[in-house]
Short mmCIF file of C-alpha atoms in Angstrom, two decimals:
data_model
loop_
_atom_site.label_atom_id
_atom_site.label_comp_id
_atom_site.label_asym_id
_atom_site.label_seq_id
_atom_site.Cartn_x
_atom_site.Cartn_y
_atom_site.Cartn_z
CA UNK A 135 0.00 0.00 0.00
CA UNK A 136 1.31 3.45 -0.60
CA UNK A 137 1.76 5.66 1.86
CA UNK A 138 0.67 9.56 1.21
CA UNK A 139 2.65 12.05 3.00
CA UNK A 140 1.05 15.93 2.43
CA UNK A 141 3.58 18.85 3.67
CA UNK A 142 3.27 21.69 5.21
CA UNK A 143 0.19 20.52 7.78
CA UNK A 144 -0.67 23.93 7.84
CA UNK A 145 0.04 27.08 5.22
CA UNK A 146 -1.15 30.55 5.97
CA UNK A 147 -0.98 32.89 3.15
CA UNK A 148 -2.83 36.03 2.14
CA UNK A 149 -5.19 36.63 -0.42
CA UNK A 150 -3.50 37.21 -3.67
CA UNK A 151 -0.66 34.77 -2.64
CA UNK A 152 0.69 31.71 -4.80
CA UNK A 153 0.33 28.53 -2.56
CA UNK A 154 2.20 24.84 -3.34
CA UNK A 155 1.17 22.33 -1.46
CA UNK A 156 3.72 19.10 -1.45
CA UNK A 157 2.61 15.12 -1.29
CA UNK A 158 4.92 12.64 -1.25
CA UNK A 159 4.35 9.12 -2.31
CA UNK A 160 6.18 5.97 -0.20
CA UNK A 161 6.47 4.27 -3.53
CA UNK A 162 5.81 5.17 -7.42
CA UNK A 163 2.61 6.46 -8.22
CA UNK A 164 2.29 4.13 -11.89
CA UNK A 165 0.80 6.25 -14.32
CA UNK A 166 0.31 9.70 -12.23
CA UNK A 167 -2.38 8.10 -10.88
CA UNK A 168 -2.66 10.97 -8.10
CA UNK A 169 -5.48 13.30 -6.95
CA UNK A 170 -6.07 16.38 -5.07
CA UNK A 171 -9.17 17.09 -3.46
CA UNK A 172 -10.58 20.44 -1.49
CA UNK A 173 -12.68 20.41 1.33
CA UNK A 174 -14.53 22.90 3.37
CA UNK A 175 -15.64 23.16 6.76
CA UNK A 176 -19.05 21.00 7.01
CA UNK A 177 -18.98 19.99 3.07
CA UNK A 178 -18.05 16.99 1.22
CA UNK A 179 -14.73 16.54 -0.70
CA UNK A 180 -14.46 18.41 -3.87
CA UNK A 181 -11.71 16.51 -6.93
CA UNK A 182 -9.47 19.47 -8.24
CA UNK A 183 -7.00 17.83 -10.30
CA UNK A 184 -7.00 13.88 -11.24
CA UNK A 185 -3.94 11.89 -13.31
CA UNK A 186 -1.30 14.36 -11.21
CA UNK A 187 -2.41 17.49 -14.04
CA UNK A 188 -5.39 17.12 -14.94
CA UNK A 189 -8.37 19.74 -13.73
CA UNK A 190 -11.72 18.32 -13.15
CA UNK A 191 -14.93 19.67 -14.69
CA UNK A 192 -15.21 23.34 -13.55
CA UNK A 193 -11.99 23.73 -11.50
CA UNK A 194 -10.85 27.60 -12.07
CA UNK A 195 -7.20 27.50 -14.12
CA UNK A 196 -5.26 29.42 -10.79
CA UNK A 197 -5.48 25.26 -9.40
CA UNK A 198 -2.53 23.32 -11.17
CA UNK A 199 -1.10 20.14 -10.50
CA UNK A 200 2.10 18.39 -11.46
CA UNK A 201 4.61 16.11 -10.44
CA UNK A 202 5.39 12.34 -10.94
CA UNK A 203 7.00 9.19 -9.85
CA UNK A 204 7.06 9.78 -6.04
CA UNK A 205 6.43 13.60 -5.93
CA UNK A 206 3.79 15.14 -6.17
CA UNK A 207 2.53 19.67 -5.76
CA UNK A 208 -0.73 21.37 -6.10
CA UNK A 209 -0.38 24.90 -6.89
CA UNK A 210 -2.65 27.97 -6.80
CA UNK A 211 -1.72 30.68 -8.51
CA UNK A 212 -3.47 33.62 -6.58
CA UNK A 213 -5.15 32.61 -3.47
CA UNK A 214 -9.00 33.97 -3.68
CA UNK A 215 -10.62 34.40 -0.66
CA UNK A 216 -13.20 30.83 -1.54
CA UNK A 217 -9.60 28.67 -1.48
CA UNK A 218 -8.91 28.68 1.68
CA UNK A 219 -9.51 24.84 2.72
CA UNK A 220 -8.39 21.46 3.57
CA UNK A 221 -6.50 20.10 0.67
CA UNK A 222 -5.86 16.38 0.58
CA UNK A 223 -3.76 14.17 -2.25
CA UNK A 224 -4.88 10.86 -3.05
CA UNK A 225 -3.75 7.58 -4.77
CA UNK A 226 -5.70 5.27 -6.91
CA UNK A 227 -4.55 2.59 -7.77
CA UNK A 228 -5.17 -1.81 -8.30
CA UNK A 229 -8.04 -2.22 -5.45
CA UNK A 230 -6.07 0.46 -3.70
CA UNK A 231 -7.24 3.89 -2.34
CA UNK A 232 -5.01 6.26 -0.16
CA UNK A 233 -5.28 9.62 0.97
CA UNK A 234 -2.96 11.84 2.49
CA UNK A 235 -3.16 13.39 5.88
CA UNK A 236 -4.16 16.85 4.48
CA UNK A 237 -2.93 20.41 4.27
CA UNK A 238 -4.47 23.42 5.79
CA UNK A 239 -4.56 26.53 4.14
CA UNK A 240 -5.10 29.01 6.17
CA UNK A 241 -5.65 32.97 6.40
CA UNK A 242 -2.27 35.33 7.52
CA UNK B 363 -29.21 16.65 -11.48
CA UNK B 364 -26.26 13.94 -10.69
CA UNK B 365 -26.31 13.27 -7.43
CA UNK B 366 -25.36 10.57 -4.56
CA UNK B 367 -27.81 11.24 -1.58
CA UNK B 368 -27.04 9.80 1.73
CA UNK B 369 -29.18 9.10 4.57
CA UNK B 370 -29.76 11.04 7.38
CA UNK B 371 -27.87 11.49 11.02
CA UNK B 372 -28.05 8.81 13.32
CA UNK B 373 -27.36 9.00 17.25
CA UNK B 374 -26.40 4.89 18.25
CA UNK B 375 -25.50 3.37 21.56
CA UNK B 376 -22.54 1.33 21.78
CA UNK B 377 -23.26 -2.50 20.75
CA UNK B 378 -25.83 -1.60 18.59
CA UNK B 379 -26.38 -2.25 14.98
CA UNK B 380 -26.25 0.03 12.03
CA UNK B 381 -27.49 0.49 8.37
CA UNK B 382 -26.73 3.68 6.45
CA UNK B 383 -27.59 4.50 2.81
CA UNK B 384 -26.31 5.96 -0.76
CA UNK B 385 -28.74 6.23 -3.41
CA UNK B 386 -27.47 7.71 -7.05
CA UNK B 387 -29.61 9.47 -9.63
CA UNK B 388 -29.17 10.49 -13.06
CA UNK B 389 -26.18 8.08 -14.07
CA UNK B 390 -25.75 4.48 -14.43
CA UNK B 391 -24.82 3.81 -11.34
CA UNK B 392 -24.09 0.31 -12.25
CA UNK B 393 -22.04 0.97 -14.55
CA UNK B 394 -19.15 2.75 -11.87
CA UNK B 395 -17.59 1.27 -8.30
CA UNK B 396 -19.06 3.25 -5.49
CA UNK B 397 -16.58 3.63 -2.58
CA UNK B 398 -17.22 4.27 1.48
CA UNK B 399 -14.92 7.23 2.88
CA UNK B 400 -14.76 7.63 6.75
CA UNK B 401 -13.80 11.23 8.03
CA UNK B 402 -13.39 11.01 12.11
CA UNK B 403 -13.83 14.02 14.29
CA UNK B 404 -11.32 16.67 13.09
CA UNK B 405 -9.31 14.10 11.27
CA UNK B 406 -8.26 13.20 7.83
CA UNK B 407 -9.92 11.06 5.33
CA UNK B 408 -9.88 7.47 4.92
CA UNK B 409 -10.76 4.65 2.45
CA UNK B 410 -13.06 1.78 3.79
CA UNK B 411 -14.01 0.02 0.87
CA UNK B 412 -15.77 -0.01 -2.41
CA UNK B 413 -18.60 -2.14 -4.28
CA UNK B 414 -19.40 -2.75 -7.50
CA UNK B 415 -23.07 -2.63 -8.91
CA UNK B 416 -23.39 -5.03 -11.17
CA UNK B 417 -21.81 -7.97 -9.49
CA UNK B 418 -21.88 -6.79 -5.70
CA UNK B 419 -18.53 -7.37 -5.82
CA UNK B 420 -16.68 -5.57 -2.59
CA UNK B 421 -12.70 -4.54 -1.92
CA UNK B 422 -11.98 -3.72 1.70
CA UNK B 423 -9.24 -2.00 2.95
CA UNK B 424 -6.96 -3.55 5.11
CA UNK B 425 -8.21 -1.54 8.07
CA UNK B 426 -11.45 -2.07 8.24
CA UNK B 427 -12.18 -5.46 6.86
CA UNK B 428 -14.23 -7.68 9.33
CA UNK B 429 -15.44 -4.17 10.71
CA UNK B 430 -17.73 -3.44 7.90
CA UNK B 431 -20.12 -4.50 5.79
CA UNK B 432 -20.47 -2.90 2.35
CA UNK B 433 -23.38 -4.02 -0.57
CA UNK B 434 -26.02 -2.58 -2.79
CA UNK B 435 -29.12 -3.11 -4.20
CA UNK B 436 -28.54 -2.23 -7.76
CA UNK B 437 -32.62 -2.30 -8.36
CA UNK B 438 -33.02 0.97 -6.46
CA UNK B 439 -29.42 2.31 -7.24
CA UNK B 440 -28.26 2.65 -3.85
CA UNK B 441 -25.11 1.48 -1.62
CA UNK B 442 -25.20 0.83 1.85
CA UNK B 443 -22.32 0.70 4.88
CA UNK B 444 -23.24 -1.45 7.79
CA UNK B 445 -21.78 -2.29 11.22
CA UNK B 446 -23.30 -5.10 13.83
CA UNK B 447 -21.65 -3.88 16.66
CA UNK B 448 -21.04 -0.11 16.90
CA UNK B 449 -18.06 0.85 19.11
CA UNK B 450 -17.39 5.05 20.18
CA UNK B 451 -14.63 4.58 17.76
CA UNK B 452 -16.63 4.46 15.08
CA UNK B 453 -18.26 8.10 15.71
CA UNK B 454 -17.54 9.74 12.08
CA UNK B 455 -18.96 11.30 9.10
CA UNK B 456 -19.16 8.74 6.03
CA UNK B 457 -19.76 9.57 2.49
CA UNK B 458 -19.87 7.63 0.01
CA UNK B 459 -18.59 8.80 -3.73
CA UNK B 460 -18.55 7.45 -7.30
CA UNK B 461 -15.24 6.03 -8.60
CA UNK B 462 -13.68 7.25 -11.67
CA UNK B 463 -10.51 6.29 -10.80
CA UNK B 464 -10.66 9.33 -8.91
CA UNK B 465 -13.49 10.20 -6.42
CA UNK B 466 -15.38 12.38 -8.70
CA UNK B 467 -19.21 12.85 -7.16
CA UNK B 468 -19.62 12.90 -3.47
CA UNK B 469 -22.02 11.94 -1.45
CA UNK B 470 -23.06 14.78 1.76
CA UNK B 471 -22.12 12.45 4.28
CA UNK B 472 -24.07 10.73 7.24
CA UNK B 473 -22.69 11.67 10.93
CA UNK B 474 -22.69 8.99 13.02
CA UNK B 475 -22.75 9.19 16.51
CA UNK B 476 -22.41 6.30 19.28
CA UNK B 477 -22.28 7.43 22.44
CA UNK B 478 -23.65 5.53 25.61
#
């Protein structure tokens, strides 16, 4: 089983700021097979980005993912004031589901 | 609109048993794997398991096979999660969500709540 690991637990940036948000992978991810999901206080789970790159349906362009193999970022280009949010990375994989532990992002 | 709707809130006492709900309208839903995500107080999420529609076919994850129950009823679209004997530990929200690979419809989540 892989093993997600999400860094920094918790980032506090301004509005207007660029955030990257690390995940690191115990193993290879095969085929980017990595996610990044948003969540808000008292709301489901929201998929950003899917393959490591990819946006989902209706995700504004400031989210951006990339990485591979074993490492992994999520990037926002300009932190509006509707980002700030759990973040969490997942794998998917053969019969295999893993998320990582989550990063905050917080207001300065 | 495509949804997964969950059942509602339920307030258990330890010991007791437990049947909660994921119904799916406007898609196939036997045509995708519908997976079981537990989110405990303040924590982090974690996969429990997923079925498959069409054949009932169920993966566990290590962690919480034997502690779960997952099926469906692919006549009325819907998943379910079950437990026989509730424990505090298992005080949590659950949501379900549609697999694409990726998680990529959510269910609201059901809180569950076992205190004595």
């Amino acid at each position: 089983e892989i093993v997600l690991t999400q860094s920094p637990a918790t980032l506090s940036l301004s509005p207007g700021e660029r955030a990257t948000l690390y995940c690191g992978a115990s193993q290879t991810v095969s085929n980017n097979y990595l996610a990044w999901y948003q969540q808000k206080p008292g709301l489901a789970p929201r998929l950003l980005i899917y393959d490591a790159s990819t946006r989902a349906t209706g995700i504004p362009d400031r989210f951006s993912g990339s990485g591979s193999g074993t490492d992994f970022t999520l990037t926002i280009s300009r932190l509006e004031p509707e980002d700030f949010a759990v973040y969490y990375c997942q794998h998917y994989g053969r019969s295999s589901w893993t998320f990582g532990q989550g990063t905050k992002v917080d207001i300065k | 609109e495509v949804q997964l709707v969950q059942s509602g809130a339920e307030v258990k006492k330890p010991g007791e048993s437990l049947k909660i709900s994921c119904k799916g309208s406007e898609f196939t839903f036997s045509n995708y794997w519908i997976a079981w995500v537990r989110q405990m107080p303040g924590k982090g999420l974690e996969w429990m398991g997923i079925v498959y529609p069409l054949t009932s076919d169920a993966i566990y994850s290590p962690s919480f096979q034997g502690q779960v129950t997952i099926s469906v009823d692919k006549s009325i679209n819907t998943a379910y999660l079950q437990w026989s004997a509730l424990k505090a530990s298992d005080t949590a929200i659950y949501y379900c969500a549609r697999n694409q690979g990726p998680f990529d419809l959510w269910g609201q989540g059901t809180l569950v709540t076992v205190s004595s």
